[in-house]
Coordinates of C-alpha atoms in Angstrom, one line a residue:
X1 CA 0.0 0.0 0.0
X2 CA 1.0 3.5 -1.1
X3 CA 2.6 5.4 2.0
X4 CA 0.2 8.8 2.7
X5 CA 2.1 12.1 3.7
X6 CA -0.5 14.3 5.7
X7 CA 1.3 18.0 6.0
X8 CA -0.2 20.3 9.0
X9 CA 0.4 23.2 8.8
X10 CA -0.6 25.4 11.8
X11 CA -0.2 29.5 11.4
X12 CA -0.7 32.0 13.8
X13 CA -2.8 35.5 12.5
X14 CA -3.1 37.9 15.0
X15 CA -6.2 40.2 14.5
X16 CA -5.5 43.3 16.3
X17 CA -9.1 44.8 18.3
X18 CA -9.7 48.2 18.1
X19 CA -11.4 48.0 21.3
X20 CA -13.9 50.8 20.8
X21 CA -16.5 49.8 23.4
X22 CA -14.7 50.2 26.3
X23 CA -12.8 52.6 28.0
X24 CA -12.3 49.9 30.3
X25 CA -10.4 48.3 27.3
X26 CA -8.3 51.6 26.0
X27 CA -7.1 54.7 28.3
X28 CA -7.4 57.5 26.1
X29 CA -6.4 59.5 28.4
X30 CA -3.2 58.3 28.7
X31 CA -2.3 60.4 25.0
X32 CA -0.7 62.9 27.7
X33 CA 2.5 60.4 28.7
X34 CA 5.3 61.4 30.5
X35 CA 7.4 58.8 29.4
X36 CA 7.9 57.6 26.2
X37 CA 10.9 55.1 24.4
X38 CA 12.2 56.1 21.6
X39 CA 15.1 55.6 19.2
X40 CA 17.6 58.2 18.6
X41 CA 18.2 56.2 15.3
X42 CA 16.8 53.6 13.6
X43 CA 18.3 50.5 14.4
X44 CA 19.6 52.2 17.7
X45 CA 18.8 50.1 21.1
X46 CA 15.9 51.7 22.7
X47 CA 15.5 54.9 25.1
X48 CA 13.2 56.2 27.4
X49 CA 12.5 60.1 27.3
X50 CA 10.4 62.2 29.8
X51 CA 8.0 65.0 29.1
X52 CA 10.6 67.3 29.1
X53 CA 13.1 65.6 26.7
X54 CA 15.6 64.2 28.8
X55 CA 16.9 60.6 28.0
X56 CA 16.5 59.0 31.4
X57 CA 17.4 55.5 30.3
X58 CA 20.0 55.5 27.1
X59 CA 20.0 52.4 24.8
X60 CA 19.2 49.6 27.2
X61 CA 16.8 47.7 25.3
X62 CA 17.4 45.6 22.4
X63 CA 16.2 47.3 18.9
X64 CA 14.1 44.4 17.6
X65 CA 12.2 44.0 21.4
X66 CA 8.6 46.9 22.1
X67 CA 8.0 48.8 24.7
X68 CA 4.9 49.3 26.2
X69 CA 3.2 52.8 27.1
X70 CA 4.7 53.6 30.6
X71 CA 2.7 54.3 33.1
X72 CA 2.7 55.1 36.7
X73 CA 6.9 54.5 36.1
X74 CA 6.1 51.0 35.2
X75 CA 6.2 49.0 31.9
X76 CA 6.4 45.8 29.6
X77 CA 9.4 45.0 27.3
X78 CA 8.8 42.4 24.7
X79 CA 11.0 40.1 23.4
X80 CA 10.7 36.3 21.6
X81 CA 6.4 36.8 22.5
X82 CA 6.7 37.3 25.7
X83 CA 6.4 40.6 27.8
X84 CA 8.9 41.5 30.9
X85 CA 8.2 44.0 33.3
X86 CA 10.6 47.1 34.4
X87 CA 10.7 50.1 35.6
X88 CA 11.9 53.4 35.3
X89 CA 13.8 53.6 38.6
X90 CA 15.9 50.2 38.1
X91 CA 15.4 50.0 34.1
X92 CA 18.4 47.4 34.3
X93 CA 16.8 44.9 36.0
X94 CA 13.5 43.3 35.4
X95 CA 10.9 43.9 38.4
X96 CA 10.1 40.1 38.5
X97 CA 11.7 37.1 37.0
X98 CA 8.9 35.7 35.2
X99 CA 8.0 36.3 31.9
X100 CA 3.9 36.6 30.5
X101 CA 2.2 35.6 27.2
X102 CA -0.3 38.6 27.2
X103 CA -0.3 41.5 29.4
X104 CA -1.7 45.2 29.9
X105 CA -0.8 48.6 31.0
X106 CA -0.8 49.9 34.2
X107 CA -2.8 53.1 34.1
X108 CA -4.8 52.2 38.0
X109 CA -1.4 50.6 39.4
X110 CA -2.2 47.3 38.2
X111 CA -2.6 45.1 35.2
X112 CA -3.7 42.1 34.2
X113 CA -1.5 39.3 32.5
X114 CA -1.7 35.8 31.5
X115 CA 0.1 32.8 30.3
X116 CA -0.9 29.5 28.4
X117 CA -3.0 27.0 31.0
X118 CA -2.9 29.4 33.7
X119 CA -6.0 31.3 34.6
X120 CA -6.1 35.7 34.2
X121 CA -4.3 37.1 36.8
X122 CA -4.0 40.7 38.1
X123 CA -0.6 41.8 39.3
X124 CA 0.7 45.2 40.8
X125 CA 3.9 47.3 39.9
X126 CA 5.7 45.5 41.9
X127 CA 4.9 42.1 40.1
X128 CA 3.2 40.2 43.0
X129 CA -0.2 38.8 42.1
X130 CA -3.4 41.0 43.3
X131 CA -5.6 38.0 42.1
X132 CA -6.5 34.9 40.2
X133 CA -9.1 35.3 38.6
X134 CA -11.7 32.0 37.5
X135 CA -10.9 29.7 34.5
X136 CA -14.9 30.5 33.5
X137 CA -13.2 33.9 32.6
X138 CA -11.9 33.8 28.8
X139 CA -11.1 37.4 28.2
X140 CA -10.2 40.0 30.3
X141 CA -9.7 44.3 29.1
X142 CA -7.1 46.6 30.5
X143 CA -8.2 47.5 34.7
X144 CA -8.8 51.5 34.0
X145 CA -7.6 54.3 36.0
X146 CA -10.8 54.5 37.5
X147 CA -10.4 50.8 38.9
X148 CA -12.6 48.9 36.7
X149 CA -12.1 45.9 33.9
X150 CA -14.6 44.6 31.4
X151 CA -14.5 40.7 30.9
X152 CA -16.3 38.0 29.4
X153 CA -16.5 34.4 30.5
X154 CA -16.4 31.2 28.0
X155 CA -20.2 31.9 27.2
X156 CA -19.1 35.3 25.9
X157 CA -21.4 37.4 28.6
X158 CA -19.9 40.7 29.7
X159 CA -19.6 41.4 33.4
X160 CA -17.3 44.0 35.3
X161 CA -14.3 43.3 37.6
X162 CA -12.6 45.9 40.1
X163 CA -8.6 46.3 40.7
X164 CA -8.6 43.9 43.2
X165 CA -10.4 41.0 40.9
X166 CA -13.5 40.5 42.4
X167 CA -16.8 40.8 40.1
X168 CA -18.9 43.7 40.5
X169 CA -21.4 43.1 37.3
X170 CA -21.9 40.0 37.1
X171 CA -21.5 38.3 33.2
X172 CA -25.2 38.7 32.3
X173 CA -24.8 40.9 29.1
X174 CA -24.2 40.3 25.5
X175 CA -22.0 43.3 25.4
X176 CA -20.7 45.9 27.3
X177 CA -20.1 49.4 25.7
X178 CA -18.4 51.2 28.2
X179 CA -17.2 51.5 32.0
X180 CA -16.1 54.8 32.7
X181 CA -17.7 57.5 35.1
X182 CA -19.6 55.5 37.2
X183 CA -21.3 54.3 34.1
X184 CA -22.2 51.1 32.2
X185 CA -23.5 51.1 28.9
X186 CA -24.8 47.5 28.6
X187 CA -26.8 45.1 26.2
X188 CA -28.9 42.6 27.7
X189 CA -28.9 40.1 24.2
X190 CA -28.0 40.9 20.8
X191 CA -31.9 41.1 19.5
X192 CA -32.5 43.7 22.4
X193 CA -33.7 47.4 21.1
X194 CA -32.1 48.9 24.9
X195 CA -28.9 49.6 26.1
X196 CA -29.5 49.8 29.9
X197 CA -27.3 52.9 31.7
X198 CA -26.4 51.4 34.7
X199 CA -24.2 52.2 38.0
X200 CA -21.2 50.3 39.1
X201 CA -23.5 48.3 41.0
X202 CA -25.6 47.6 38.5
X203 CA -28.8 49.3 39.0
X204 CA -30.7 50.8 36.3
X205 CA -30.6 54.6 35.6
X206 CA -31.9 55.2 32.6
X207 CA -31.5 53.3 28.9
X208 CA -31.4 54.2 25.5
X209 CA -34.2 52.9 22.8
X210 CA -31.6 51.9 19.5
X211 CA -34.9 51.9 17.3
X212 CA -34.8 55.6 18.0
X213 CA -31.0 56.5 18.5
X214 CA -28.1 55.2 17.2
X215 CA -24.4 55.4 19.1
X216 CA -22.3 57.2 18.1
X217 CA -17.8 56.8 18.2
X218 CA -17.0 57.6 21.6
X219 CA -18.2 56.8 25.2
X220 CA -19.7 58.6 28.0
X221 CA -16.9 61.5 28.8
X222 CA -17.5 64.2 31.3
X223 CA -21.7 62.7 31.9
X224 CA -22.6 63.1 28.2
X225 CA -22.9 60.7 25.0
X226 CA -23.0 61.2 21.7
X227 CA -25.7 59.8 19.4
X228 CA -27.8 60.6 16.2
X229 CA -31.3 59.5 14.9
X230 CA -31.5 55.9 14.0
X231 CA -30.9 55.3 10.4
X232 CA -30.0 58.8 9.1
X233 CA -26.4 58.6 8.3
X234 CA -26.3 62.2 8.0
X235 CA -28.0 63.9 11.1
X236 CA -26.8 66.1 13.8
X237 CA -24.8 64.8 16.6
X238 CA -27.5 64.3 19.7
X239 CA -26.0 64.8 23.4
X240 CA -27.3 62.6 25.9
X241 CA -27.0 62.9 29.7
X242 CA -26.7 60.2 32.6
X243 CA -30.2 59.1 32.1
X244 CA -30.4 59.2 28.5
X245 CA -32.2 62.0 28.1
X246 CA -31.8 64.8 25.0
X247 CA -29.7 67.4 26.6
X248 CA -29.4 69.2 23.0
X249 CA -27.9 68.6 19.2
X250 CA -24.7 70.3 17.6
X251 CA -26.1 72.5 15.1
X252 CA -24.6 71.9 11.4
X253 CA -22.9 68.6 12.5
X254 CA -23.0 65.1 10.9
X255 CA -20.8 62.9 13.0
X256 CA -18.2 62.6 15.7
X257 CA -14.1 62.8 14.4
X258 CA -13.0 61.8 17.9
X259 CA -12.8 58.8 19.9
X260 CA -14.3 60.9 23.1
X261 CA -17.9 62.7 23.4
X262 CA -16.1 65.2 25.4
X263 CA -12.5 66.3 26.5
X264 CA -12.1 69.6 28.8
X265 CA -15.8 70.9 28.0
X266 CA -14.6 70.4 24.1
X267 CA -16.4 68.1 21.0
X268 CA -15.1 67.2 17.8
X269 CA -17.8 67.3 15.4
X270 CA -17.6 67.5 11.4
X271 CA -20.2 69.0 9.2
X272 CA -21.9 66.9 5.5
X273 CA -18.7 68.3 3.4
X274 CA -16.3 66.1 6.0
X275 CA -14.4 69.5 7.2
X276 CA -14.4 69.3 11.4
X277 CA -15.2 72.1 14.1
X278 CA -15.3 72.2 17.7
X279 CA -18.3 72.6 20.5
X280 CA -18.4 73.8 23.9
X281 CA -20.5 71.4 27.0
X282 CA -23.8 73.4 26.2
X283 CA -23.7 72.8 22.3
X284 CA -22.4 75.9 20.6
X285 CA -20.1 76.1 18.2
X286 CA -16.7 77.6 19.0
X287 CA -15.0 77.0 16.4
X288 CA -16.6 76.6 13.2
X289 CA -15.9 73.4 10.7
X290 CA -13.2 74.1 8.3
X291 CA -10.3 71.6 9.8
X292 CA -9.6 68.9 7.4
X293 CA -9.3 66.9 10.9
X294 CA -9.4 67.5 14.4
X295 CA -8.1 65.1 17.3
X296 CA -9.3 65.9 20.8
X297 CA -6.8 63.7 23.2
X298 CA -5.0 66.3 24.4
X299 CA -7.2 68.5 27.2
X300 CA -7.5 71.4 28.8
X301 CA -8.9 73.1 25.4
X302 CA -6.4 72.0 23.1
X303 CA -6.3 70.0 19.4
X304 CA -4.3 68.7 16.8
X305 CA -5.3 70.0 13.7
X306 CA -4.9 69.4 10.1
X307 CA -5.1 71.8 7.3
X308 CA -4.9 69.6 4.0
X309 CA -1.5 67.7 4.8
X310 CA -0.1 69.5 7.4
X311 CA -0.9 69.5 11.2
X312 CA -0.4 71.7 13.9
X313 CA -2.3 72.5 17.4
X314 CA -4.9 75.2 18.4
X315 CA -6.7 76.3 20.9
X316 CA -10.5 76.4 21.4
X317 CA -10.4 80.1 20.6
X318 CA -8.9 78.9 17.3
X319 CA -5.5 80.6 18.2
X320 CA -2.6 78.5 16.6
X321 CA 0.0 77.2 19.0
X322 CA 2.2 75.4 17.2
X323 CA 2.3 76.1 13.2
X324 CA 1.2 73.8 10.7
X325 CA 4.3 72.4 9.8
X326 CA 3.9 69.0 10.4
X327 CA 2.7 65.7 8.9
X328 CA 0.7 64.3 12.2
X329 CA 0.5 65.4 16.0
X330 CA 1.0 61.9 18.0
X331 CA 0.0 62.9 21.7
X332 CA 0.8 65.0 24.7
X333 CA 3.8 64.8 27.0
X334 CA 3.5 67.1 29.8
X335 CA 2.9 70.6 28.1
X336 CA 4.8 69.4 25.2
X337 CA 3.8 68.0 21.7
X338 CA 5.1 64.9 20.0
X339 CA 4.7 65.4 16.3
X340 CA 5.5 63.5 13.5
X341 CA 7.6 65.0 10.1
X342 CA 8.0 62.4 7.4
X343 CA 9.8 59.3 9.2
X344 CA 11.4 61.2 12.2
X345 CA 9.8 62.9 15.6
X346 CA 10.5 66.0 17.6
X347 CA 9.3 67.2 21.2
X348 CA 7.9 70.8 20.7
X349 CA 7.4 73.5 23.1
X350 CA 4.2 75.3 23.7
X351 CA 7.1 78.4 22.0
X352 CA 7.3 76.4 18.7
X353 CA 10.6 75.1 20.0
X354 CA 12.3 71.7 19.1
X355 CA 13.1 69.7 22.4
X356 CA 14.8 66.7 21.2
X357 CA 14.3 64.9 17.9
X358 CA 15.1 61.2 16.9
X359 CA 13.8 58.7 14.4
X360 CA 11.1 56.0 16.1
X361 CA 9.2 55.7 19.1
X362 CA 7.6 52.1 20.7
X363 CA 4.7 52.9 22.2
X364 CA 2.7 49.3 22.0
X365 CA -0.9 49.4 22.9
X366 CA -2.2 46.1 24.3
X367 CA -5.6 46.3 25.8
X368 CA -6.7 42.8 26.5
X369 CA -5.4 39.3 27.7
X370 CA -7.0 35.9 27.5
X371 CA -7.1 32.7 29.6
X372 CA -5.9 30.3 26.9
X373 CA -6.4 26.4 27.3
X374 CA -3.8 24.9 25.1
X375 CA -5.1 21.1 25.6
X376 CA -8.3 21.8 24.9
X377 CA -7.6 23.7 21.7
X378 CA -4.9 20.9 20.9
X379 CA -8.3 18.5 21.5
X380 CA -10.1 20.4 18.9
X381 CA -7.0 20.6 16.6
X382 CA -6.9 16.4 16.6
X383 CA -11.0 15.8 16.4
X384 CA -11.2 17.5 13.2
X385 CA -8.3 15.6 11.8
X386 CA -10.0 12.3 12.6
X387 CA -13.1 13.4 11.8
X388 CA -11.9 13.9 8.1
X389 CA -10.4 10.7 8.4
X390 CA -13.2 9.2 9.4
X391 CA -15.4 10.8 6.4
X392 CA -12.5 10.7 3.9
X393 CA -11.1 7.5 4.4
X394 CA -8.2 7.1 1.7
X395 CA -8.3 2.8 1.4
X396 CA -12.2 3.8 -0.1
X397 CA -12.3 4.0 -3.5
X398 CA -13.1 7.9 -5.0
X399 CA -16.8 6.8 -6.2
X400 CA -17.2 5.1 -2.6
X401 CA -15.7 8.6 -1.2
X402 CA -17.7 11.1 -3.0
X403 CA -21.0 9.1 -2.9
X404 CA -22.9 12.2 -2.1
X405 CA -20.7 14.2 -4.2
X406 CA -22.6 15.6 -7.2
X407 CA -20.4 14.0 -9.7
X408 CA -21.0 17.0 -12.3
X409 CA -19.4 19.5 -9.9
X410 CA -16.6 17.3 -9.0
X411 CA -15.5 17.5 -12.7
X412 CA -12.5 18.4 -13.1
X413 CA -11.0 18.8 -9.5
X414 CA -8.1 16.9 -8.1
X415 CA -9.1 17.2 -4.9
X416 CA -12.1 18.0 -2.0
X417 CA -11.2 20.6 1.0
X418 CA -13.5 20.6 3.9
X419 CA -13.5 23.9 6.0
X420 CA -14.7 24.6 9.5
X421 CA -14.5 26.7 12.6
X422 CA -13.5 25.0 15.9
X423 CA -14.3 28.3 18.4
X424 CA -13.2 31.4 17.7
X425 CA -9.5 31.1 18.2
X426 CA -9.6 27.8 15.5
X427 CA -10.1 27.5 11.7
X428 CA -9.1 24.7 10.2
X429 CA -8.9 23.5 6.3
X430 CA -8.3 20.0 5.6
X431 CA -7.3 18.8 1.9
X432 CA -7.4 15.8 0.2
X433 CA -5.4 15.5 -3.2
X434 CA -5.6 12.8 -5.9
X435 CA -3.5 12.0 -9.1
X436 CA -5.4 12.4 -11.2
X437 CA -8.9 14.6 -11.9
X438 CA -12.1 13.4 -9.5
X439 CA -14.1 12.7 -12.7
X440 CA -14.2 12.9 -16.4
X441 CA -16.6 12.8 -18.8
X442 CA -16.2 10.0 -21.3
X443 CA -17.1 9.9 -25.2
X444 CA -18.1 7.4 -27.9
X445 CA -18.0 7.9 -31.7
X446 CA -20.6 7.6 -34.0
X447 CA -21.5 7.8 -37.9
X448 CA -23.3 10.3 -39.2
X449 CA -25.0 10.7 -42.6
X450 CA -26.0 14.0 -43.1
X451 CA -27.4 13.9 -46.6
X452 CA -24.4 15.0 -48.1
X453 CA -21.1 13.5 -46.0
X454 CA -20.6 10.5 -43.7
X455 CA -18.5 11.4 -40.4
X456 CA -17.5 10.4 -37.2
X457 CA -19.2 12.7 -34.1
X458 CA -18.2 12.2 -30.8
X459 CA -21.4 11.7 -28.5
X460 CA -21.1 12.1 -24.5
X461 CA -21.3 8.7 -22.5
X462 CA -21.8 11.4 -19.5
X463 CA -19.4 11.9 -16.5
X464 CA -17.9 9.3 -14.5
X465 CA -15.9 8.8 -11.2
X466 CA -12.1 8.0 -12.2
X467 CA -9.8 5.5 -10.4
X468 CA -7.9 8.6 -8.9
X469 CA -5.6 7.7 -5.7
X470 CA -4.7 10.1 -3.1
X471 CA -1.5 11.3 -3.2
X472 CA -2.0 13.9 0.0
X473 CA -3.4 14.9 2.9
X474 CA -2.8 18.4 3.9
X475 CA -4.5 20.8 6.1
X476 CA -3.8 24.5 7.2
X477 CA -5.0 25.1 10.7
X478 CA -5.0 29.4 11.6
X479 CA -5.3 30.2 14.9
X480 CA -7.1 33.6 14.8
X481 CA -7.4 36.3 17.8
X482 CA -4.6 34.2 19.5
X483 CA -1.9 36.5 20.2
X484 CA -1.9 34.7 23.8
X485 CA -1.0 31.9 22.2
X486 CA 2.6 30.7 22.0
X487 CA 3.3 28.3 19.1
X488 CA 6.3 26.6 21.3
X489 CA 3.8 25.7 24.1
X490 CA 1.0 24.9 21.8
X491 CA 3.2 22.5 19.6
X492 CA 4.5 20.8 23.3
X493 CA 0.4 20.8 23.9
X494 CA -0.2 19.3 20.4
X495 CA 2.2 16.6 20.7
X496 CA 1.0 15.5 23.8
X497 CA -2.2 14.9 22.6
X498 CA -0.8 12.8 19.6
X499 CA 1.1 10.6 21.8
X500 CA -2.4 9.4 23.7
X501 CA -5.3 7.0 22.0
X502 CA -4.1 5.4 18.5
X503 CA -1.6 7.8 18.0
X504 CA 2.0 6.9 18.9
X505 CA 5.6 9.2 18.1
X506 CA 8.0 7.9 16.0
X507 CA 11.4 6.5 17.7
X508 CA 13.2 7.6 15.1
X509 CA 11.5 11.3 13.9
X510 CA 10.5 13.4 16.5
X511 CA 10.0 17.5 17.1
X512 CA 12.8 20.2 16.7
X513 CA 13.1 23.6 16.3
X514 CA 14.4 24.3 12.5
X515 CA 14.2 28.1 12.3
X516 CA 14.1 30.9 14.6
X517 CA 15.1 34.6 13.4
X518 CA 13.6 37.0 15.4
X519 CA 10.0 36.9 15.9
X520 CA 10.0 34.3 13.1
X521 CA 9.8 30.4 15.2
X522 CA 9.4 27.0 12.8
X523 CA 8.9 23.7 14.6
X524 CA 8.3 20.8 12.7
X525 CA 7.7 17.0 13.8
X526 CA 6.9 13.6 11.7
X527 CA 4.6 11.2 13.6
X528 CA 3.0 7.7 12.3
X529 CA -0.2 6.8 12.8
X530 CA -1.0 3.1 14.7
X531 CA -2.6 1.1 12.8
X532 CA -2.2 3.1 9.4
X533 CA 0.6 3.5 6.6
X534 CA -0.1 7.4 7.0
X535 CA 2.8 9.8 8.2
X536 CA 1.8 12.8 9.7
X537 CA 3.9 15.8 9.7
X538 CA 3.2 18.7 11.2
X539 CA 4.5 22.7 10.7
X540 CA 3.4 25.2 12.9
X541 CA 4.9 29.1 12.2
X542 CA 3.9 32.6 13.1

């Protein structure tokens, strides 16, 4: 019998969330930092810079590792997928020995991390552990300055944790929109027509009726929310308080250009020709719409602006601070302005004046970790390879195979691919591929008088199932949303599970490591199946 090679090969995407529901999730307010790494030059180790320019640590960080945002003087490096925490007192020394898949910044003093088969946990500056949180827990957003951290548990309900772990909302919800302000924006199930406005203990103030008003970009900021009427794409921005009641509309606007409802008393709004002004807390305009954009991160009544290409920052009594002479404004350090000209940065004075310059900065934003069970996903990996084994099973022959196969559409392929979804970390593709075409469609030849000439016609026999044999099994497995994920640890996981049941390792083939080059890791492995003549060899690769 004709030996079978099955190739696996297992990829890691990670999809990057723009986590605009929660505040929980993302600190905007943390654009004002006042520290920031950076490198001098490109390919230079990495630096740390305060607000006011000076280079407190000096090229102590490798160039191909990240650095977090800093915050209260502590933060992550990474290197090889996996984060390190330091700070800026000691920035020599790690803060703890241990090393963590996924992780989170520190804008309350704490953060949450996790690592493969370990349940979320929240740890202070110092790297002890706050808490453990439960293994029913599968995701877990950034703990906010306030002192509060959306989640979701392995049914995918929203609840609401505090700093020190313990569940103040518990997961009832379908989603949560935002935590900020003694406010909870929540959804009770997806079908629902209310968002409930609740307090941190979870009684009901108010709720908003999405058949009548439709959310906006942007949470509740300083009490208020922004909405429009539901289902006109063009209508003015409506201001919502507490309660969800009207408060009033922005005159002229047609939708929100900022991430915030308000900053400092300020909105963001643009007008229907796309060009963005500013309003004050009771809805008049200040400033009126001719920006080309206008970002609202950094407070007390001040913007980045752009005018066609070139950005700058103003005031609210549209006085300009720093000139438009810039490609982008990045955020605020302190009363200074990081902005962006072509590939390089500079530091700029509220007097126009260049601080310190240099050619990169590393400011990683990670707002979420998850509890990541590699056995179980490993489980999932191996049950759909058996299950196409079991429904593809390559001593059949192709018509026995394909029996419910519509043998016209099978034509002219070489092969069948079955596709499915595990959970929503797994896809896999399976492929079987043959020598030769699935099916053909056959021919006999006639003679044919037509009055004038006798000829030979060819006249379909229809189409039938070939004697094909596999020549492959492959399969591509991705494992989406799994930036938690390790492919090390999960190929350790993987082989495990191989070595159980039918399953057996080779003596004389087993795992190695073939390539690693930065964040680039091969591992490959050949195994043989008991009670088979099928090798299986597996690839997994970010």
């Amino acid at each position: 019998m004709r030996k079978i090679k099955i190739n696996m090969l297992l990829t890691a995407s990670i999809i990057v969330a723009t986590l605009l529901f929660s505040s929980c999730g993302k600190e905007k307010s943390g654009y004002n930092l006042e520290y920031l790494a950076v490198q001098m030059s490109k390919g230079d180790s990495w630096s740390i810079i305060d607000k006011d320019g000076n280079e407190v640590v000096k090229e102590e960080y490798p160039s191909d590792s990240k650095i977090s945002e800093i915050h209260n003087g502590v933060y992550w490096v990474k290197s090889d997928s996996k984060y390190q925490l330091f700070n800026i007192e000691n920035p020599k020394k790690p803060v703890v020995d241990g090393e963590f898949a996924e992780v989170t910044p520190f804008y309350s003093g704490v953060a949450v991390v996790s690592n493969p088969n370990q349940p979320i946990q929240i740890i202070g500056k110092d790297g002890k552990i706050v808490a453990t949180l439960g293994k029913d827990i599968k995701r877990c957003f950034s703990i906010s300055k306030e002192g509060y951290g959306i989640f979701y548990n392995q049914e995918k309900k929203y609840g609401v944790i505090n700093s020190n772990g313990q569940v103040i909302i518990p997961p009832a919800y379908s989603s949560i929109y935002c935590c900020n302000e003694g406010i909870i924006l929540a959804q009770k199930s997806e079908d629902d027509n209310t968002l409930l406005i609740l307090d941190m203990k979870g009684e009901k103030q108010g709720e908003i009726d999405t058949r009548k008003y439709e959310k906006l970009f942007g949470n509740y900021s300083e009490g208020k929310l922004a909405v429009r009427n539901a289902g006109d794409e063009n209508g003015q921005v409506i201001i919502l308080d507490k309660t969800g009641k009207k408060l009033f509309e922005i005159k002229k606007s047609r939708a929100l250009y900022a991430y915030l409802c308000y900053n400092s008393g300020y909105l963001v709004f643009e007008n229907g020709d796309f060009k963005c002004g500013i309003a004050n807390d009771k809805g008049e305009i200040v400033i009126r719409p001719k920006y080309d954009k206008i970002r609202n991160i950094l407070g007390g009544g001040l913007f980045f602006a752009k005018k066609g290409d070139k950005c700058g920052v103003i005031d609210a009594e549209d006085n300009t601070i720093i000139d438009f002479d810039f490609d982008d404004g990045i955020l605020g350090m302190g009363d200074n302005f990081l902005m962006q000209d072509g590939e390089s940065y500079s530091l700029i004075n509220k007097e126009g004046k260049e601080i310190i310059a240099f050619d990169n900065i590393s400011n990683e934003e990670i707002g979420y970790v998850d509890y990541v069970d590699l056995e179980s996903i490993s489980a999932s990996i191996l049950k759909s390879i058996e299950e196409f084994e079991q429904a593809t099973p390559i001593s059949q022959s192709v018509k026995t195979i394909f029996k419910e196969l519509d043998i016209n559409r099978a034509g002219y392929s070489r092969g069948i691919t079955h596709r499915t979804t595990l959970d929503d970390k797994v896809n896999v593709i399976l492929e079987i591929t043959y020598d030769n075409n699935l099916a053909e469609e056959k021919f006999h030849t006639e003679k044919v008088n037509d009055g004038w000439f006798t000829y030979d016609r060819n006249v379909s026999d229809g189409v039938h199932w070939t004697n094909a044999v596999p020549e492959r099994i492959s399969g591509t497995i991705s494992l989406t949303d799994a930036a938690g994920i390790n492919i090390p640890d999960l190929y350790k996981a993987l082989l495990a599970k191989l070595s159980d049941g039918r399953k057996k390792l080779s003596d004389t083939k087993f795992s190695k490591i073939v390539k690693n080059a930065g964040q680039t890791l091969e591992c490959q492995t050949s195994l043989e199946l008991e009670d088979s003549n099928i090798e299986l060899v597996i690839v997994l690769s970010r």
